[in-house]
Coordinates of C-alpha atoms and ligand atoms in Angstrom, one line a residue:
X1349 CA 0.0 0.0 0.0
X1350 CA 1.3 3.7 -1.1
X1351 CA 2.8 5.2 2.3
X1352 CA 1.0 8.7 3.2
X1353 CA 4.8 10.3 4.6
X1354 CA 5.2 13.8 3.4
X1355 CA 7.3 13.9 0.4
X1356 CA 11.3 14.6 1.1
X1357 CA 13.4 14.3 -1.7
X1358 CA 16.7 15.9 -1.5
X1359 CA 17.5 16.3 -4.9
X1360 CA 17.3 19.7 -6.4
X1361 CA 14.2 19.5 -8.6
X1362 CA 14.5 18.6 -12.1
X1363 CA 12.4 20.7 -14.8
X1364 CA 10.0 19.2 -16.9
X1365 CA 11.4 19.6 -20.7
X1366 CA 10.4 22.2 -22.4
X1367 CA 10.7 21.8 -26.4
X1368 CA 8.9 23.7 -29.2
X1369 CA 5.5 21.5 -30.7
X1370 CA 4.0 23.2 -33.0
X1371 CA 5.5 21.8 -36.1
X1372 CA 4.7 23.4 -39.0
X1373 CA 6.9 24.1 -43.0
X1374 CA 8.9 26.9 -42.9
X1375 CA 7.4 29.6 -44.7
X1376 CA 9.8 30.7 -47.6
X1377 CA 11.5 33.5 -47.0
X1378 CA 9.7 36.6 -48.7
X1379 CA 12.9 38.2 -49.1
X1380 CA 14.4 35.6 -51.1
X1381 CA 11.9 36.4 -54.3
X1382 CA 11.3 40.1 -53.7
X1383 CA 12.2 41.4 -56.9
X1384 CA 14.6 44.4 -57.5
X1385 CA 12.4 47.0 -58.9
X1386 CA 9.4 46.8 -56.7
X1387 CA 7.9 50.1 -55.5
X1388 CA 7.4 50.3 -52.3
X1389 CA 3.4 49.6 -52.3
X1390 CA 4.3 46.7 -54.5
X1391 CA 6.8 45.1 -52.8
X1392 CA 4.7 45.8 -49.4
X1393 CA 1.8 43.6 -51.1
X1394 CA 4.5 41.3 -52.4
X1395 CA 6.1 41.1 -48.8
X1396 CA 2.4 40.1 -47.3
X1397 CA 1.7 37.5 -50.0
X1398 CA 4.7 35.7 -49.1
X1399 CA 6.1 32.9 -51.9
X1400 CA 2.4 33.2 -53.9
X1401 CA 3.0 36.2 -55.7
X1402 CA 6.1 34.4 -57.1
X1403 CA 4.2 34.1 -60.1
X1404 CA 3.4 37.9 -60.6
X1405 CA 7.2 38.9 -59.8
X1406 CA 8.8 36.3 -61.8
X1407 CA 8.3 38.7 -64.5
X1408 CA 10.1 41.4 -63.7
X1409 CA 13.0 38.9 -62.5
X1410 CA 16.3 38.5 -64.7
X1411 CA 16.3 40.9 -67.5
X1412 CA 13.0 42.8 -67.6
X1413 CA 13.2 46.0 -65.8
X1414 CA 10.3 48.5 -65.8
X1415 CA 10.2 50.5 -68.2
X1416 CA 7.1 52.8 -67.9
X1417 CA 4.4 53.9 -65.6
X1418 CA 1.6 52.0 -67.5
X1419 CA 3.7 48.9 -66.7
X1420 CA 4.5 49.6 -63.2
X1421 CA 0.4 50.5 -62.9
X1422 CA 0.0 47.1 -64.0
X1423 CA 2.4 45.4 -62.0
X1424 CA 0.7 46.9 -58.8
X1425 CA -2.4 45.9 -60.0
X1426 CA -1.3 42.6 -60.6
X1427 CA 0.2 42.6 -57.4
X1428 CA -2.8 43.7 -55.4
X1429 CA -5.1 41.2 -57.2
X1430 CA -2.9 38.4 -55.9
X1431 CA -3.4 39.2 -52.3
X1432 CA -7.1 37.8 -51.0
X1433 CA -5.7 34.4 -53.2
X1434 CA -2.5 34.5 -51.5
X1435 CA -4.2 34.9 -48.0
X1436 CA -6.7 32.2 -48.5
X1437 CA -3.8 30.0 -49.6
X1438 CA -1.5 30.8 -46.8
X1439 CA -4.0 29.7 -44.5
X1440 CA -4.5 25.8 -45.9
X1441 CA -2.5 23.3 -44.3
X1442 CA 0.3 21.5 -46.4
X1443 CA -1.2 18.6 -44.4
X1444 CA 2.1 17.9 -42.2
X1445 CA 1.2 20.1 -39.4
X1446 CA 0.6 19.1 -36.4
X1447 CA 0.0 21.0 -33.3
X1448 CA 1.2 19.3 -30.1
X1449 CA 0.3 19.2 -26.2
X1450 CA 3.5 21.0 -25.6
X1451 CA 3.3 23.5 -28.6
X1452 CA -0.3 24.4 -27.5
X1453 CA 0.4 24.9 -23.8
X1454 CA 3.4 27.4 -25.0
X1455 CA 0.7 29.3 -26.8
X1456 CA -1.7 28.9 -23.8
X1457 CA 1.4 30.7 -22.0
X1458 CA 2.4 33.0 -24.5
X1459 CA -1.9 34.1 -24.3
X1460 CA -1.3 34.5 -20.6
X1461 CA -4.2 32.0 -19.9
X1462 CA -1.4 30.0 -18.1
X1463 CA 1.8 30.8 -16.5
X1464 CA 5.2 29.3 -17.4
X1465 CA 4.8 26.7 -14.1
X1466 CA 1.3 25.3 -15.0
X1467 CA 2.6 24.5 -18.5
X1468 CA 5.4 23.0 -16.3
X1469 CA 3.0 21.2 -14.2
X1470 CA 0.9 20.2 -17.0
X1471 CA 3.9 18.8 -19.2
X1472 CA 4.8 16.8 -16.0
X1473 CA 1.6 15.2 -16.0
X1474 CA 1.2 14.5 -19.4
X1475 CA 4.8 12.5 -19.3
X1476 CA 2.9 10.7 -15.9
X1477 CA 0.5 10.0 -18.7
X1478 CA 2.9 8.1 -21.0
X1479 CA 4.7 6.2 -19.1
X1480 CA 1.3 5.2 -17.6
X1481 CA -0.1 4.6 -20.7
X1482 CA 3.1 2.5 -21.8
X1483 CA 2.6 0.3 -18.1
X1484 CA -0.8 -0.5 -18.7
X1485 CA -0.4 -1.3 -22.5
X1486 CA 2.6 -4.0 -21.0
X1487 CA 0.6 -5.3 -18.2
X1488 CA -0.4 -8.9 -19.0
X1489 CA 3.4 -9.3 -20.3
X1490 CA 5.2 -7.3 -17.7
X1491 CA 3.4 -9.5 -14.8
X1492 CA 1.8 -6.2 -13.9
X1493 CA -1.9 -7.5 -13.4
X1494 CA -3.9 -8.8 -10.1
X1495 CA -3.9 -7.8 -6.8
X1496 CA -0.6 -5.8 -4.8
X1497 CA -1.9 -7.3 -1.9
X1498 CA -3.1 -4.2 0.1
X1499 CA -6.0 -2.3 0.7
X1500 CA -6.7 1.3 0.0
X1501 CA -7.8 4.1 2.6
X1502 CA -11.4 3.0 1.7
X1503 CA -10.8 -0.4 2.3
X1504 CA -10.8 -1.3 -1.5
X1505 CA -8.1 -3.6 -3.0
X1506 CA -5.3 -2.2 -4.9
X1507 CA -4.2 -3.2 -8.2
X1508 CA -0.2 -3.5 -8.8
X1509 CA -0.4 -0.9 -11.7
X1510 CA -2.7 1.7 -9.0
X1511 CA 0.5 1.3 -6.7
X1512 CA 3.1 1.6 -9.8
X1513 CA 0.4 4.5 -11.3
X1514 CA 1.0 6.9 -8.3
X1515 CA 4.6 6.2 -7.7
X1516 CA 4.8 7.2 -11.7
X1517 CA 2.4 10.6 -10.9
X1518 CA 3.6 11.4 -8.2
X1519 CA 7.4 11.1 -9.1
X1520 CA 6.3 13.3 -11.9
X1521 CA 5.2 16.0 -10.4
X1522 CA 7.8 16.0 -7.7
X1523 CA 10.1 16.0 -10.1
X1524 CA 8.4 19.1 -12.2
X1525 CA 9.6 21.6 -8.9
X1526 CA 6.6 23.3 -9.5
X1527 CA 3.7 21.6 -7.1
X1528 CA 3.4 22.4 -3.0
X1529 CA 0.6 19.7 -2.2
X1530 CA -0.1 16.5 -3.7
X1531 CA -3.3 14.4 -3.2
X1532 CA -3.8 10.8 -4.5
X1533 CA -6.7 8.8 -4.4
X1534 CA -4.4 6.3 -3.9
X1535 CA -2.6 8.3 -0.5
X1536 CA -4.4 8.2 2.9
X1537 CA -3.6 12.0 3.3
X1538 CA -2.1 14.4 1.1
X1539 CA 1.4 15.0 1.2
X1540 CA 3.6 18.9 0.9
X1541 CA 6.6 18.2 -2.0
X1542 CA 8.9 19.6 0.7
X1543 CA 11.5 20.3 -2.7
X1544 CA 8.6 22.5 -4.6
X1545 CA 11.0 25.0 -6.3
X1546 CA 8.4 27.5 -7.4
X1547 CA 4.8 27.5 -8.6
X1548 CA 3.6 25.5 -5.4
X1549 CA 0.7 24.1 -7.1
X1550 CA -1.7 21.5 -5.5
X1551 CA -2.5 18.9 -7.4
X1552 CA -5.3 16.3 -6.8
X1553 CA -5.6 12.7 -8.5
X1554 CA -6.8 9.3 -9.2
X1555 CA -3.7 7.8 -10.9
X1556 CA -5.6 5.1 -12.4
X1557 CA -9.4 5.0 -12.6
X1558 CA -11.3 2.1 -12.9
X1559 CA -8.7 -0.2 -12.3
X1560 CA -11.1 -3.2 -11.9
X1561 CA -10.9 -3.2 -15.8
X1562 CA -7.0 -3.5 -15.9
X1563 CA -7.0 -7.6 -15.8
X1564 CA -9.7 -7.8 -19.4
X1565 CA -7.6 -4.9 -20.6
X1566 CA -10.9 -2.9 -21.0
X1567 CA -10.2 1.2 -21.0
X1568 CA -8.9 2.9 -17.8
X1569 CA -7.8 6.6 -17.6
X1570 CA -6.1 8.7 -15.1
X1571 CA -8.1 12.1 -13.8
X1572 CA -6.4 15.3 -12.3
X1573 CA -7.0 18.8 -10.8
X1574 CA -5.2 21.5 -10.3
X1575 CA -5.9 24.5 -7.5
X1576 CA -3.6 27.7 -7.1
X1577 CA -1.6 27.5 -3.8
X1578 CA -3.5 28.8 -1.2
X1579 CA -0.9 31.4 1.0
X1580 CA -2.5 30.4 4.6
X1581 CA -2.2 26.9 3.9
X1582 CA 1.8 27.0 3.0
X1583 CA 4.1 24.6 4.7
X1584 CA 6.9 25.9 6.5
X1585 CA 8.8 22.7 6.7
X1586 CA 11.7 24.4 8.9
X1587 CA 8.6 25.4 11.6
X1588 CA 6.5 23.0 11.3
X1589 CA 5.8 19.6 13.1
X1590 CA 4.5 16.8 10.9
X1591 CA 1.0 17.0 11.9
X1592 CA 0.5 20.3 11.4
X1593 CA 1.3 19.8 8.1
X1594 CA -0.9 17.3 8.0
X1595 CA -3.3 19.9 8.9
X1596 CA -2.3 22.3 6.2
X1597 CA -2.1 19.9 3.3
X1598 CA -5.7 18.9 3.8
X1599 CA -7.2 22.4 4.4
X1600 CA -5.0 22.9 1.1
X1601 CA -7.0 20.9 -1.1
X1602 CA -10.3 20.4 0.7
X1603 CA -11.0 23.4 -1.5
X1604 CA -14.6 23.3 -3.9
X1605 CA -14.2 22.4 -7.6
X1606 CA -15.4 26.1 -8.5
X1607 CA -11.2 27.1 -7.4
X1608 CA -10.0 24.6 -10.3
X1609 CA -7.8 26.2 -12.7
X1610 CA -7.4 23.5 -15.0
X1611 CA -8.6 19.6 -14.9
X1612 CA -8.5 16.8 -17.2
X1613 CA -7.9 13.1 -17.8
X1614 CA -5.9 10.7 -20.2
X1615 CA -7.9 7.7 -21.2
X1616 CA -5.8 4.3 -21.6
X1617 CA -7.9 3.0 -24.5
X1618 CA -7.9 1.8 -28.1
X1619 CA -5.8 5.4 -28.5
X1620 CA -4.3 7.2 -25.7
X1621 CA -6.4 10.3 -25.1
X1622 CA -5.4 13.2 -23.0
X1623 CA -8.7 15.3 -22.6
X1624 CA -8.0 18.9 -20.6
X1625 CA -9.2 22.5 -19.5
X1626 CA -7.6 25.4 -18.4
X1627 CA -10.6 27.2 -18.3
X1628 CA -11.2 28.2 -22.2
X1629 CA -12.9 25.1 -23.5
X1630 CA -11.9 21.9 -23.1
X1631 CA -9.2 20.4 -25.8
X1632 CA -8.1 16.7 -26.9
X1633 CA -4.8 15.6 -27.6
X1634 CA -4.0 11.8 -28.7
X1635 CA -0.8 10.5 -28.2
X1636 CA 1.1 9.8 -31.6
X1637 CA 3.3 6.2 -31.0
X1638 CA 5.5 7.2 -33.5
X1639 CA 7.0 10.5 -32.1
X1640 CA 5.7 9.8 -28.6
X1641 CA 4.0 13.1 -28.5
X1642 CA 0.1 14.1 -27.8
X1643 CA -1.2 15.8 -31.0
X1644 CA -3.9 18.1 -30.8
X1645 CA -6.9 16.0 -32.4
X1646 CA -10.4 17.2 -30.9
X1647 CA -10.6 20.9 -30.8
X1648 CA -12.7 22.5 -28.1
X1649 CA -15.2 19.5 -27.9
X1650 CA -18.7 20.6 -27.0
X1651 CA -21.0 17.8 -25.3
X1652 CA -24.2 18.0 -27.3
X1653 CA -27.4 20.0 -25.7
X1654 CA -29.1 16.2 -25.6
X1655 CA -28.3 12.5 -26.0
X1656 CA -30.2 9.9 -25.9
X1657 CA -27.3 7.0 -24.1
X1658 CA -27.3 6.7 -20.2
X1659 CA -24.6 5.2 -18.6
X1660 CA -25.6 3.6 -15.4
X1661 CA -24.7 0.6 -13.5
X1662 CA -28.3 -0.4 -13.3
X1663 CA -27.3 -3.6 -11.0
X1664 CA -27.6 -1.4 -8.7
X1665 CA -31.2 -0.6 -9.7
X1666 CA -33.1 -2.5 -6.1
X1667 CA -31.0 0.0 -4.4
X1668 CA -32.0 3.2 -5.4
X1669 CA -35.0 5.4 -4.5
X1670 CA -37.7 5.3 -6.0
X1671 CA -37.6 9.4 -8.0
X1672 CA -34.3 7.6 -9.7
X1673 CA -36.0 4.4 -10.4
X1674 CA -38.9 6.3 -12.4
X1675 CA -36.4 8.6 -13.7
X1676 CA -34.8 5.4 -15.3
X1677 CA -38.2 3.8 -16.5
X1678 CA -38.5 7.2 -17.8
X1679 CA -35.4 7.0 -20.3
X1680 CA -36.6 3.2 -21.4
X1681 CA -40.4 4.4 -23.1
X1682 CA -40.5 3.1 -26.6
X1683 CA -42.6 6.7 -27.2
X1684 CA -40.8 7.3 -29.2
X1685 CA -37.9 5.4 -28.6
X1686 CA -36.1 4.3 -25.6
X1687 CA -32.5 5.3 -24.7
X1688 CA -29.3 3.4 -25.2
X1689 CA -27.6 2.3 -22.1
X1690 CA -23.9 2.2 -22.6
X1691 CA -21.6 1.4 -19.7
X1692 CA -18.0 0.3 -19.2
X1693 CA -18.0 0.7 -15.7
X1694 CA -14.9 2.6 -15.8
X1695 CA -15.5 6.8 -15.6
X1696 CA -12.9 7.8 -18.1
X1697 CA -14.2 5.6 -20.8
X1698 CA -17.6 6.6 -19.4
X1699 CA -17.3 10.3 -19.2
X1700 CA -15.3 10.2 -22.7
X1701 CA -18.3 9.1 -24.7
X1702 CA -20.7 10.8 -22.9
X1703 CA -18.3 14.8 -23.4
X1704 CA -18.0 13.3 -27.6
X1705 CA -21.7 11.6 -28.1
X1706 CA -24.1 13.3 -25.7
X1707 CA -26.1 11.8 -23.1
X1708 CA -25.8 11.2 -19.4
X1709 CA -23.5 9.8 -16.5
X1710 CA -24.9 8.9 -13.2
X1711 CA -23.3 7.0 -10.2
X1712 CA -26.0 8.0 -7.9
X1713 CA -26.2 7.5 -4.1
X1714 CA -27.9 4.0 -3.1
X1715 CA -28.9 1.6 0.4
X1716 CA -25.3 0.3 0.2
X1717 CA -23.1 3.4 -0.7
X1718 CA -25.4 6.2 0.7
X1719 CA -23.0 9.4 -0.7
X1720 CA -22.5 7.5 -3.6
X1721 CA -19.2 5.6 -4.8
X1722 CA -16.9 8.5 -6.7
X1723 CA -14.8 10.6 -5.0
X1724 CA -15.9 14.6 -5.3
X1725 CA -11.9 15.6 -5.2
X1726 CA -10.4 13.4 -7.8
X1727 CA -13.6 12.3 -9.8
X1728 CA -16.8 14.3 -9.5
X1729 CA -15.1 17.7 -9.4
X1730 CA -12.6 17.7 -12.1
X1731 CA -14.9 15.6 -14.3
X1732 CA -17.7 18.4 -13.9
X1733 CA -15.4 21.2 -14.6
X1734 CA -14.4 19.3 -18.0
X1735 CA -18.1 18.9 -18.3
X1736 CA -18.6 22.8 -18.0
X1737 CA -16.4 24.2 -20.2
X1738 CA -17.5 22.1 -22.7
X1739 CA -21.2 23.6 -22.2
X1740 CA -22.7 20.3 -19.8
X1741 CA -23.7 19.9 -16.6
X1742 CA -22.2 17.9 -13.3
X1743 CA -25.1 17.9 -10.6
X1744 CA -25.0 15.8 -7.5
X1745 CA -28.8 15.8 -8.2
X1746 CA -29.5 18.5 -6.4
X1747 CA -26.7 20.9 -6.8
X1748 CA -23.4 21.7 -8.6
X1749 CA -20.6 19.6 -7.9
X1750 CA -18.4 22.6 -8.5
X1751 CA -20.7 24.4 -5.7
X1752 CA -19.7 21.5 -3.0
X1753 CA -17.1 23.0 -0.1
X1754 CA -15.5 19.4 0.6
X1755 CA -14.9 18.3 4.3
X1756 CA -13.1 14.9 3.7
X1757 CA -10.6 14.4 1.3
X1758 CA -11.6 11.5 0.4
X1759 CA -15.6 12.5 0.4
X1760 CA -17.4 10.7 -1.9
X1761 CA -21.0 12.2 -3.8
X1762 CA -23.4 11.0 -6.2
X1763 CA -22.5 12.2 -9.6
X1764 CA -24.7 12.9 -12.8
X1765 CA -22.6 14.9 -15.5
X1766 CA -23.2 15.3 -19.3
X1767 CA -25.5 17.0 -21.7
X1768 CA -27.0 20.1 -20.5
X1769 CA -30.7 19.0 -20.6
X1770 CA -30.2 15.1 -19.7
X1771 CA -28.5 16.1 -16.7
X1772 CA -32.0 19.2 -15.7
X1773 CA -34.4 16.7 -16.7
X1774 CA -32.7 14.1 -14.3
X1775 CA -32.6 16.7 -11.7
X1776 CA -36.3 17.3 -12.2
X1777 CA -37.4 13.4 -12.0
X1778 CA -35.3 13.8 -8.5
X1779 CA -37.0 17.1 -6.9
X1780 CA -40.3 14.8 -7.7
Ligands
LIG2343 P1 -13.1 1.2 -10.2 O1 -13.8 0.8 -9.0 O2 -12.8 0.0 -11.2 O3 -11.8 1.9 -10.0 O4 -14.3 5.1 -9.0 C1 -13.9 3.9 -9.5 C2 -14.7 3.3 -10.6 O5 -14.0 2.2 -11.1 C3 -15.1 4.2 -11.8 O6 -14.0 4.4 -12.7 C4 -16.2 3.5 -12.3 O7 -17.1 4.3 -13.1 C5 -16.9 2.9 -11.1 O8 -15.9 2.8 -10.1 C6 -17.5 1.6 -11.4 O9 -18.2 1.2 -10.3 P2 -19.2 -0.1 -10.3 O10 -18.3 -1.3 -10.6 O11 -19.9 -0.1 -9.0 O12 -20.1 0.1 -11.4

């Protein structure tokens, strides 16, 4: 089992690598064409229409000077006619570029959306993704499935790859300099990086979600949030005694979902996805084999207004109440046609479809898990931001996860999150 001991590393901290993404062919120089006996106006459009008013000044290259003002007349008007072409050509893609996760959190920076340590932060975590990725992909070969032989905080069993998960997350973003307090489903507490360099970032997570898939090799994902560091909960680790820092760490990220500056998740899958939000929309990046990188491949993704899939574990149908039980009937009336029910049983996967085809998640509250079985700081929160920006809904049936002040880090609350109106009309059903 993952030990909760506040993390001291001594090493200074290493930074995440920081290496130009967006790759895209180099323009050809203007210069290299401009043609000797220009005017000015001409060779300003000729300087703006870049290599595709080659054509128009190839004819006044070599040997053919200008030799009157009708001709030079001309040539500007040539020149000016070429420019709304050369725009709109300028513009299409030679079908090479790409734009990657680090390229696009450089421009995030360079926007100011984001400073220079959450792109730090981020690029840590999307290497914790990778190498993740990379276990999970090996397990069956690597001897990497079954049971480690513990129990979590919660009394479920762990998986070897959740133990190997969080040491790989955690190492990561240790090792990025830039986080003050981590929290892992996976840790009995949360833990101060007692070698944060700068940036003091808390970050929350579930290393591996839905880790009872792992052994059938059925999708899993990891989920993450990030808060700003919060001044009064600081550790002073020359002041301090352990416990309270204990103290400090949890009133650090006990902190509602509505603080989040950015959230995501990487689904482990038939690709591997890496789905995040820094508060402008939500983006998807999926991880290119070849060159090892996460290539921008769903641009702001908006969850549909409506869907007609619910994914529920409806085993668990006895157990609820009986507004949720008509809600369900509800969704399965032929008039005029029922809903498609669609569930993995593993929330990335889950949450995945639901942001791309529309629809509805619910783990709802029941007789035997009476708060419901997700966890609000690493599950139900971050998911709903992601659900947010993308123009959805996260309700714990009666409120807005974001809205929920947390008092346990490990708290757990019903969850329903997806398409704007699936998620009201389930929240109607419930106010009966
Ligand atoms: P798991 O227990 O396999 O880790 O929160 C964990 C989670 O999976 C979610 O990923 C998943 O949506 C849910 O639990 C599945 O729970 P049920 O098996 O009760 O449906």
């Amino acid at each position: 089992m993952a030990s909760a001991t506040a993390l001291r590393l001594s090493s200074p901290a290493a930074l995440a690598g920081r290496s130009c993404g967006a790759c895209s062919a180099q323009a050809p120089s203007a210069s290299a064409t401009t043609p000797l006996f220009l005017s000015r106006a001409a060779k300003r459009v000729h300087n703006q229409s870049g290599s595709n008013f080659a054509g128009t000044t190839a004819a006044f290259q070599g040997n053919s000077p200008i030799s009157s003002g009708r001709q030079l007349k001309k040539i500007v008007a040539q020149a000016v006619a070429a420019v709304p072409a050369a725009k709109a050509t300028q513009k299409k893609s030679n079908g090479y570029e790409i734009v990657t996760l680090t390229g696009w959190l450089l421009r995030q920076e360079q926007d100011g959306v984001i400073d220079g340590e959450l792109t730090i932060v981020l690029n840590s975590i999307s290497l914790a993704c990778k190498q993740i990725a990379s276990l999970v992909q090996r397990a069956g070969i690597s001897n990497l499935t079954g049971l480690a032989g513990a129990a979590n905080v919660q009394g479920e069993d762990q998986k070897k790859l959740d133990v190997v998960s969080n040491d790989v997350f955690s190492n990561c973003l240790r090792s990025s300099g830039r986080t003050g307090i981590i929290a892992s489903e996976e840790e009995d507490t949360p833990v101060a990086v007692e070698e944060s360099y700068s940036g003091h970032y808390t970050v929350v997570f579930d290393p591996l979600d839905g880790s009872s898939n792992i052994d059938a090799a059925v999708s899993t994902g990891s989920i993450f949030g990030i808060y700003k560091p919060d001044e009064n909960c600081m550790i002073n680790f020359e002041e301090d005694e352990l416990t309270a820092q204990e103290a400090k760490c949890v009133t650090a990220v006990c902190q509602p979902g509505e603080n989040l500056l950015s959230s995501g998740y990487c689904m482990y899958s038939s690709s591997v996805i890496f789905v995040l939000s820094v508060g402008t929309g939500v983006y998807g990046f999926t991880l290119d084999p070849l060159i090892g990188e996460f290539v921008l491949t769903h641009d702001k993704i908006q969850i549909p207004k409506s869907g007609k899939i619910y994914s529920f574990n409806e085993g668990n149908y006895q157990l609820w109440d009986d507004k949720l039980k008509s809600y369900m009937d509800s969704l399965k009336q032929p008039d005029p046609k029922p809903y498609s029910a669609r569930y993995i049983g593993s929330l990335v996967g889950d949450f995945h479809r639901t942001m791309l085809y529309g629809g509805i998640y619910g783990y709802p509250a029941d007789k035997k898990s009476p708060t419901g079985k997700l966890r609000l700081l690493y599950e139900c929160a971050p998911m709903s931001f992601l659900a947010e920006q993308a123009g959805g809904k996260g309700s714990d049936g009666t409120q807005r996860v974001l809205d929920i002040h947390p008092d346990k880090v490990h708290q757990r609350v019903p969850l329903y999150v997806g398409s704007q109106e699936e998620v009201e009309k389930l929240e109607k059903y419930l106010r009966g």
